[in-house]
CSV table of N, CA and C in Angstrom, one decimal:
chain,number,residue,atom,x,y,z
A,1,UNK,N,0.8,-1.2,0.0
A,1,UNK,CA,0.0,0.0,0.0
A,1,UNK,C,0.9,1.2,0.0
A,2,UNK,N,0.5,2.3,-0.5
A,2,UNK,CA,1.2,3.8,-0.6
A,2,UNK,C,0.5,4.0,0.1
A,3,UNK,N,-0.4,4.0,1.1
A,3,UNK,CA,-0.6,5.2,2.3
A,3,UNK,C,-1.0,4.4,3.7
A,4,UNK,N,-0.4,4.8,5.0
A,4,UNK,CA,-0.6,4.0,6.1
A,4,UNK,C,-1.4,5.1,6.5
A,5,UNK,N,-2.5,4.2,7.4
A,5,UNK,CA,-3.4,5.4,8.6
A,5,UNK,C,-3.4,4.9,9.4
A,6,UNK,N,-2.5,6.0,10.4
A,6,UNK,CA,-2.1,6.1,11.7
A,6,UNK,C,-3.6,5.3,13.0
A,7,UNK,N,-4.6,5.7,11.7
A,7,UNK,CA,-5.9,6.3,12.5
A,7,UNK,C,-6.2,7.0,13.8
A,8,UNK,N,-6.6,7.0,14.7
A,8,UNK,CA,-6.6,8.2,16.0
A,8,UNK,C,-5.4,7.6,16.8
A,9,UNK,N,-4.7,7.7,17.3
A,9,UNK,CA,-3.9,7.7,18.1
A,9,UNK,C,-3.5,8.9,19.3
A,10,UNK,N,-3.2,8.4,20.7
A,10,UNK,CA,-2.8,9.5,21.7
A,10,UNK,C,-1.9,9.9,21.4
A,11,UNK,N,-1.7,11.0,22.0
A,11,UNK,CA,-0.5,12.5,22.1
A,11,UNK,C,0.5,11.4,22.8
A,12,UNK,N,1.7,11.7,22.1
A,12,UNK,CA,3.2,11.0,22.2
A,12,UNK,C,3.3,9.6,21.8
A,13,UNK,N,2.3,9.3,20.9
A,13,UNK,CA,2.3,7.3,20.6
A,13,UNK,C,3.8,7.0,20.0
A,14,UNK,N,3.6,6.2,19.8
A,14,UNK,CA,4.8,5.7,19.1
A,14,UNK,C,4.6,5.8,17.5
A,15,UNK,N,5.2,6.8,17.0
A,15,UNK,CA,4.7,7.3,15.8
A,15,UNK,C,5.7,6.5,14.6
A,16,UNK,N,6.1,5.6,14.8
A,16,UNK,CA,6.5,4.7,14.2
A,16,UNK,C,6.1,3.6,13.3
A,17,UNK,N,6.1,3.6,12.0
A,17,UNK,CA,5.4,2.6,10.8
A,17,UNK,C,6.4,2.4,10.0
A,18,UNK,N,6.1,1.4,8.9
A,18,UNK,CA,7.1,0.6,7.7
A,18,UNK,C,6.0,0.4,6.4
A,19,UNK,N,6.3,1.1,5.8
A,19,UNK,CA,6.0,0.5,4.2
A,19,UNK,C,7.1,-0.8,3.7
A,20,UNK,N,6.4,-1.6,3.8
A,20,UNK,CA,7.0,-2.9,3.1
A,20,UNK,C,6.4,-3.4,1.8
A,21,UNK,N,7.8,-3.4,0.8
A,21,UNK,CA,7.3,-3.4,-0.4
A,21,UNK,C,7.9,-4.6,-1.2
A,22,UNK,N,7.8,-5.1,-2.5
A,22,UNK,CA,8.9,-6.0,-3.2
A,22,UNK,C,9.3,-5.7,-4.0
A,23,UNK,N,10.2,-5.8,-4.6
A,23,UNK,CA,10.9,-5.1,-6.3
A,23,UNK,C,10.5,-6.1,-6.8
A,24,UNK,N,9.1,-5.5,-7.9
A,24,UNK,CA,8.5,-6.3,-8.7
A,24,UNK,C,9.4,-6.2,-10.2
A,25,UNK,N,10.5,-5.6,-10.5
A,25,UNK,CA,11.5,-5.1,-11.6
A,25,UNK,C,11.8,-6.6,-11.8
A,26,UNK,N,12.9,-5.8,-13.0
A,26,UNK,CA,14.3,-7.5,-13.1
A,26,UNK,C,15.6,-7.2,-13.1
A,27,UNK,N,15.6,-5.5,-12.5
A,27,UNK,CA,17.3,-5.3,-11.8
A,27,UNK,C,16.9,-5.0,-10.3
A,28,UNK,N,18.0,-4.8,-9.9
A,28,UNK,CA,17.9,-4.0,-8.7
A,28,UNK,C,17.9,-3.1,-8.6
A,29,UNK,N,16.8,-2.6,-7.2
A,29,UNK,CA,16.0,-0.9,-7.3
A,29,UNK,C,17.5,-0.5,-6.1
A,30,UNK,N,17.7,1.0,-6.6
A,30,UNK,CA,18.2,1.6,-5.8
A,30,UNK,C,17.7,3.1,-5.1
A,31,UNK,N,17.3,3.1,-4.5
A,31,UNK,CA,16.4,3.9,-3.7
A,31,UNK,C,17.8,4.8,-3.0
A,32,UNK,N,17.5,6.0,-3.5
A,32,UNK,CA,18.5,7.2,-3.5
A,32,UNK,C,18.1,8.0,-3.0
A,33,UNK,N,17.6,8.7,-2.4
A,33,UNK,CA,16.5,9.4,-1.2
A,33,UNK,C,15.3,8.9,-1.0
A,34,UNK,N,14.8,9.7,0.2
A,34,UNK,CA,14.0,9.5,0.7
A,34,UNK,C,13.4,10.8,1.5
A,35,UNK,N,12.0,11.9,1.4
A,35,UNK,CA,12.2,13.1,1.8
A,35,UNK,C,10.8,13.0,2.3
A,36,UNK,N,10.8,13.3,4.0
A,36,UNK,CA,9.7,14.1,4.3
A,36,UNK,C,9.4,15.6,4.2
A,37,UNK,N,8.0,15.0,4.1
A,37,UNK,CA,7.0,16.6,3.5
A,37,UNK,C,7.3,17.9,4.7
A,38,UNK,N,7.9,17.3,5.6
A,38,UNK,CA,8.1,18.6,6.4
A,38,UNK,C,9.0,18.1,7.8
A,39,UNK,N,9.3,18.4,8.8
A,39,UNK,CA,10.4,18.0,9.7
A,39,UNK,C,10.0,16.8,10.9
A,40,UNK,N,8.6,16.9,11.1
A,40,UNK,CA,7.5,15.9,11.8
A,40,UNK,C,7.8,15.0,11.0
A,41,UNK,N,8.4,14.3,10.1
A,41,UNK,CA,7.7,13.2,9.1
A,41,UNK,C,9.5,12.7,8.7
A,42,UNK,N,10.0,11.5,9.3
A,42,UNK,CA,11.2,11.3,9.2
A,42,UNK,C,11.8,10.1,8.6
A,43,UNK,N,11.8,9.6,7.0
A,43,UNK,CA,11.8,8.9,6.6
A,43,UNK,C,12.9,7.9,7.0
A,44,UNK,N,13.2,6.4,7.2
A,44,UNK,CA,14.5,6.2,6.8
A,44,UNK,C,14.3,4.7,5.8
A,45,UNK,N,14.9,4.4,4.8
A,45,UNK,CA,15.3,3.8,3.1
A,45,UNK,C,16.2,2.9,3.4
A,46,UNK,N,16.6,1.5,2.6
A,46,UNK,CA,17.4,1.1,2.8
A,46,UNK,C,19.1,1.4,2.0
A,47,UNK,N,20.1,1.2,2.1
A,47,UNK,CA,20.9,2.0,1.4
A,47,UNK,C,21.4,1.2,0.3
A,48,UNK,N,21.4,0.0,0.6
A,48,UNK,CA,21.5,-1.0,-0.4
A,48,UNK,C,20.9,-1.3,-1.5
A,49,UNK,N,21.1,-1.9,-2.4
A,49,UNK,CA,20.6,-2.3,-3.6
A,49,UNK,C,19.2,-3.0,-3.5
A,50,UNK,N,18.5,-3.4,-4.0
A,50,UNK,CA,17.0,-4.7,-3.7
A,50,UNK,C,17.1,-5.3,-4.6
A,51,UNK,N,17.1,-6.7,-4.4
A,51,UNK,CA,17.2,-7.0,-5.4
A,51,UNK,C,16.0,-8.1,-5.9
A,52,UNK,N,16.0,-7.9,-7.7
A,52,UNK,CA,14.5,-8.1,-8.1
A,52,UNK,C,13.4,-9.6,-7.0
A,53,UNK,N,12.6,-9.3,-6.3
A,53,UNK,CA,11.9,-10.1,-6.0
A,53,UNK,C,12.0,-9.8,-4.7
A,54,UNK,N,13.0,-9.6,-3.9
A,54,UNK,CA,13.5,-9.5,-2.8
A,54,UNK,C,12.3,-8.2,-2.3
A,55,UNK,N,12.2,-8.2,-0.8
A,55,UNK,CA,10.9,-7.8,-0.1
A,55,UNK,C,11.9,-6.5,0.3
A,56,UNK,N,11.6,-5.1,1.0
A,56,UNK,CA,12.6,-3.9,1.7
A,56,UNK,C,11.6,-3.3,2.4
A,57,UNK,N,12.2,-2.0,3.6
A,57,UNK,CA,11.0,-1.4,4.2
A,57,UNK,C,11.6,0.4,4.0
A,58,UNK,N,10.4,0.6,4.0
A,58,UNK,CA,10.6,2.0,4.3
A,58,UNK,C,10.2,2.7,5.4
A,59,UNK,N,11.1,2.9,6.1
A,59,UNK,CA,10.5,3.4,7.7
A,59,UNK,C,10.2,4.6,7.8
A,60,UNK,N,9.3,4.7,8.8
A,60,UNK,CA,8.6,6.7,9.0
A,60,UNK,C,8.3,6.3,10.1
A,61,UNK,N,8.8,7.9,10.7
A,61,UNK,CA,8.4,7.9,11.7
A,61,UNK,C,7.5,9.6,12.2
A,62,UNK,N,6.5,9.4,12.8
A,62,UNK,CA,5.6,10.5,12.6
A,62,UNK,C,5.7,11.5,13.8
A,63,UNK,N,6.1,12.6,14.1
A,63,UNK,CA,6.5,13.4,15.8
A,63,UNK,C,4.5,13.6,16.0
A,64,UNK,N,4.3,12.7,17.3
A,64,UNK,CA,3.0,12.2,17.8
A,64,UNK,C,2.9,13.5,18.5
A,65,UNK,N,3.8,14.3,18.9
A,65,UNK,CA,3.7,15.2,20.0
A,65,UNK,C,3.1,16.7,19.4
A,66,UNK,N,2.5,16.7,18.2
A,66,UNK,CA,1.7,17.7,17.5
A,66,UNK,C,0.2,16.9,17.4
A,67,UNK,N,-0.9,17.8,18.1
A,67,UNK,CA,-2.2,17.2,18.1
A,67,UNK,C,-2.8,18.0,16.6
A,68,UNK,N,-3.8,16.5,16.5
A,68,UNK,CA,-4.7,16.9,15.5
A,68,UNK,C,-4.7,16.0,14.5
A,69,UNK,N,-5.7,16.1,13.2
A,69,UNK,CA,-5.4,15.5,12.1
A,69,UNK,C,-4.1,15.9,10.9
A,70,UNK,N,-3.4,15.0,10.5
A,70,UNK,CA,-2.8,15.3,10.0
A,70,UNK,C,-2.5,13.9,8.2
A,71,UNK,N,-2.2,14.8,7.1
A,71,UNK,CA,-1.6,14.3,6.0
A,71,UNK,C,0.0,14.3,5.7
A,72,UNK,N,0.8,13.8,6.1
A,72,UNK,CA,2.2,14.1,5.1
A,72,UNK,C,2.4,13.1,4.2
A,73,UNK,N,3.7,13.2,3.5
A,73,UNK,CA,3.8,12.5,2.4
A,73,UNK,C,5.5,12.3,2.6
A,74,UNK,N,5.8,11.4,2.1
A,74,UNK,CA,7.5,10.6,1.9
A,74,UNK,C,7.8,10.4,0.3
A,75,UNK,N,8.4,11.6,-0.2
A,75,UNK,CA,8.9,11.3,-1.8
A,75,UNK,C,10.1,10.5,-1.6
A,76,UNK,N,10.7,9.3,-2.5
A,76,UNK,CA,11.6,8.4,-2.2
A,76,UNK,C,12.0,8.6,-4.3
A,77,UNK,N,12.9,8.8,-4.3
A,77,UNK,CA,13.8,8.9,-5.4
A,77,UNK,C,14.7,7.6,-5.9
A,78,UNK,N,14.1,6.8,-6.7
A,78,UNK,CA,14.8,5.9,-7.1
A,78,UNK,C,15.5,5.5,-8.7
A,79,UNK,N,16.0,4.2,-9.2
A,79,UNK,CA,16.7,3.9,-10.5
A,79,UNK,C,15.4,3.2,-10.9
A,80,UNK,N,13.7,3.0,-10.5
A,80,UNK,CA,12.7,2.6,-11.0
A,80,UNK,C,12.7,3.5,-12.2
A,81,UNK,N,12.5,2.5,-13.4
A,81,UNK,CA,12.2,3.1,-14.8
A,81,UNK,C,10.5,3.5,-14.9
A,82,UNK,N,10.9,4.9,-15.4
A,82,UNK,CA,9.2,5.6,-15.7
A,82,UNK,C,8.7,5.8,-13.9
A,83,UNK,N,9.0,5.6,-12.5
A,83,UNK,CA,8.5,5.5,-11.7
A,83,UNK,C,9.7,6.4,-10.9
A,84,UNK,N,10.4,7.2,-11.2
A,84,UNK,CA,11.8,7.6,-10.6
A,84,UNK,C,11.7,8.3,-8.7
A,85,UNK,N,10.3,8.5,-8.8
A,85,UNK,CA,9.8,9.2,-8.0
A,85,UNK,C,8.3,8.7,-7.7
A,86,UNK,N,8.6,8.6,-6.5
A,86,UNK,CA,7.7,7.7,-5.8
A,86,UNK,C,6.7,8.5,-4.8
A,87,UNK,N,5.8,8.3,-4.7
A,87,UNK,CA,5.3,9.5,-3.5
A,87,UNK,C,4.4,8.3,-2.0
A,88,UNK,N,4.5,8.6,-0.8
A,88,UNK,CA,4.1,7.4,-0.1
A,88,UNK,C,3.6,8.7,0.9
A,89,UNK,N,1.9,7.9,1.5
A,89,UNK,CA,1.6,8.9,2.2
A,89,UNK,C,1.3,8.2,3.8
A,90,UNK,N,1.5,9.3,4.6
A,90,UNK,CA,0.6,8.5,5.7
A,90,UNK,C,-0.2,9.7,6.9
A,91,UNK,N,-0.9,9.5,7.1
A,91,UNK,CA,-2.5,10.2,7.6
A,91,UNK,C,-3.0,9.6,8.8
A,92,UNK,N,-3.4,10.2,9.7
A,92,UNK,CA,-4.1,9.8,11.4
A,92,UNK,C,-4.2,11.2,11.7
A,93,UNK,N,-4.7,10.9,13.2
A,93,UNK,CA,-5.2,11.8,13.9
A,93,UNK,C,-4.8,11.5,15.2
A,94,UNK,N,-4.0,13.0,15.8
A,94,UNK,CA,-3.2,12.4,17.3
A,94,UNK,C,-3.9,13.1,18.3
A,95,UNK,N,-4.4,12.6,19.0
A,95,UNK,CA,-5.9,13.0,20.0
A,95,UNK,C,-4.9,14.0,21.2
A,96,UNK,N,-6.2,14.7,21.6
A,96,UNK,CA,-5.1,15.7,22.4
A,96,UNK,C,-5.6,14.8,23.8
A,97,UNK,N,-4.6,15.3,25.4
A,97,UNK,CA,-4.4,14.7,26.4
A,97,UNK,C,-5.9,14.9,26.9
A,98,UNK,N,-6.6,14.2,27.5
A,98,UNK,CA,-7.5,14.2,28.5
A,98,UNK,C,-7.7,15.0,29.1
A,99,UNK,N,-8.7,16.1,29.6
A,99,UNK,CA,-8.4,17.1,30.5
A,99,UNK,C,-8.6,16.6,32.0
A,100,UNK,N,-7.8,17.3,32.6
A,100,UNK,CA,-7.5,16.5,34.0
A,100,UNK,C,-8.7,16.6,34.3
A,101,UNK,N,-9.1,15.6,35.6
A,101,UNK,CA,-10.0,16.0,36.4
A,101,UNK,C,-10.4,16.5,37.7
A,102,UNK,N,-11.4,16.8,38.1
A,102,UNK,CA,-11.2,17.8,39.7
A,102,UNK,C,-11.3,19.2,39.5
């Protein structure tokens, strides 16, 4: 899938997910960046080669500690033909803290 949802999650979750994907090609993909949409959104790619068939992840991780709904996106730059640029999204909503009681 190109887009994960976080769906609601609390304030400071573990804003951590994986795009796992396979190189459906017949060389190996080299994936040459990797760029979040903004400073909250922190991709990491593997640096290695994939090679065709072979399974890889793309890790993101989301800063939980901003409430609200939210869309960013992970452009990943690769040697995929016709596909050089990849765009992967992921979307939730980080619920704000409880208001104390008393």
């Amino acid at each position: 899938s190109e887009t994960i949802d976080y769906g609601t999650v609390p304030h400071n979750a573990d804003g951590k997910r994986a795009f796992v994907f396979t190189n459906n090609g017949n060389k190996p993909l080299i994936i040459t960046n990797a760029q979040g949409s903004c400073g909250c959104t922190v991709p990491t790619f593997p640096k290695e080669p994939i090679a065709p068939g072979a399974k890889a992840v793309i890790g993101v991780k989301y800063a939980t500690d901003r409430v609200g709904a939210f869309t960013k996106t992970v452009t990943l730059t690769s040697n995929a033909v016709g596909q050089e640029t990849k765009t992967l999204t992921i979307k939730g909503t980080v619920e704000a803290d409880p208001a104390p009681k008393g």
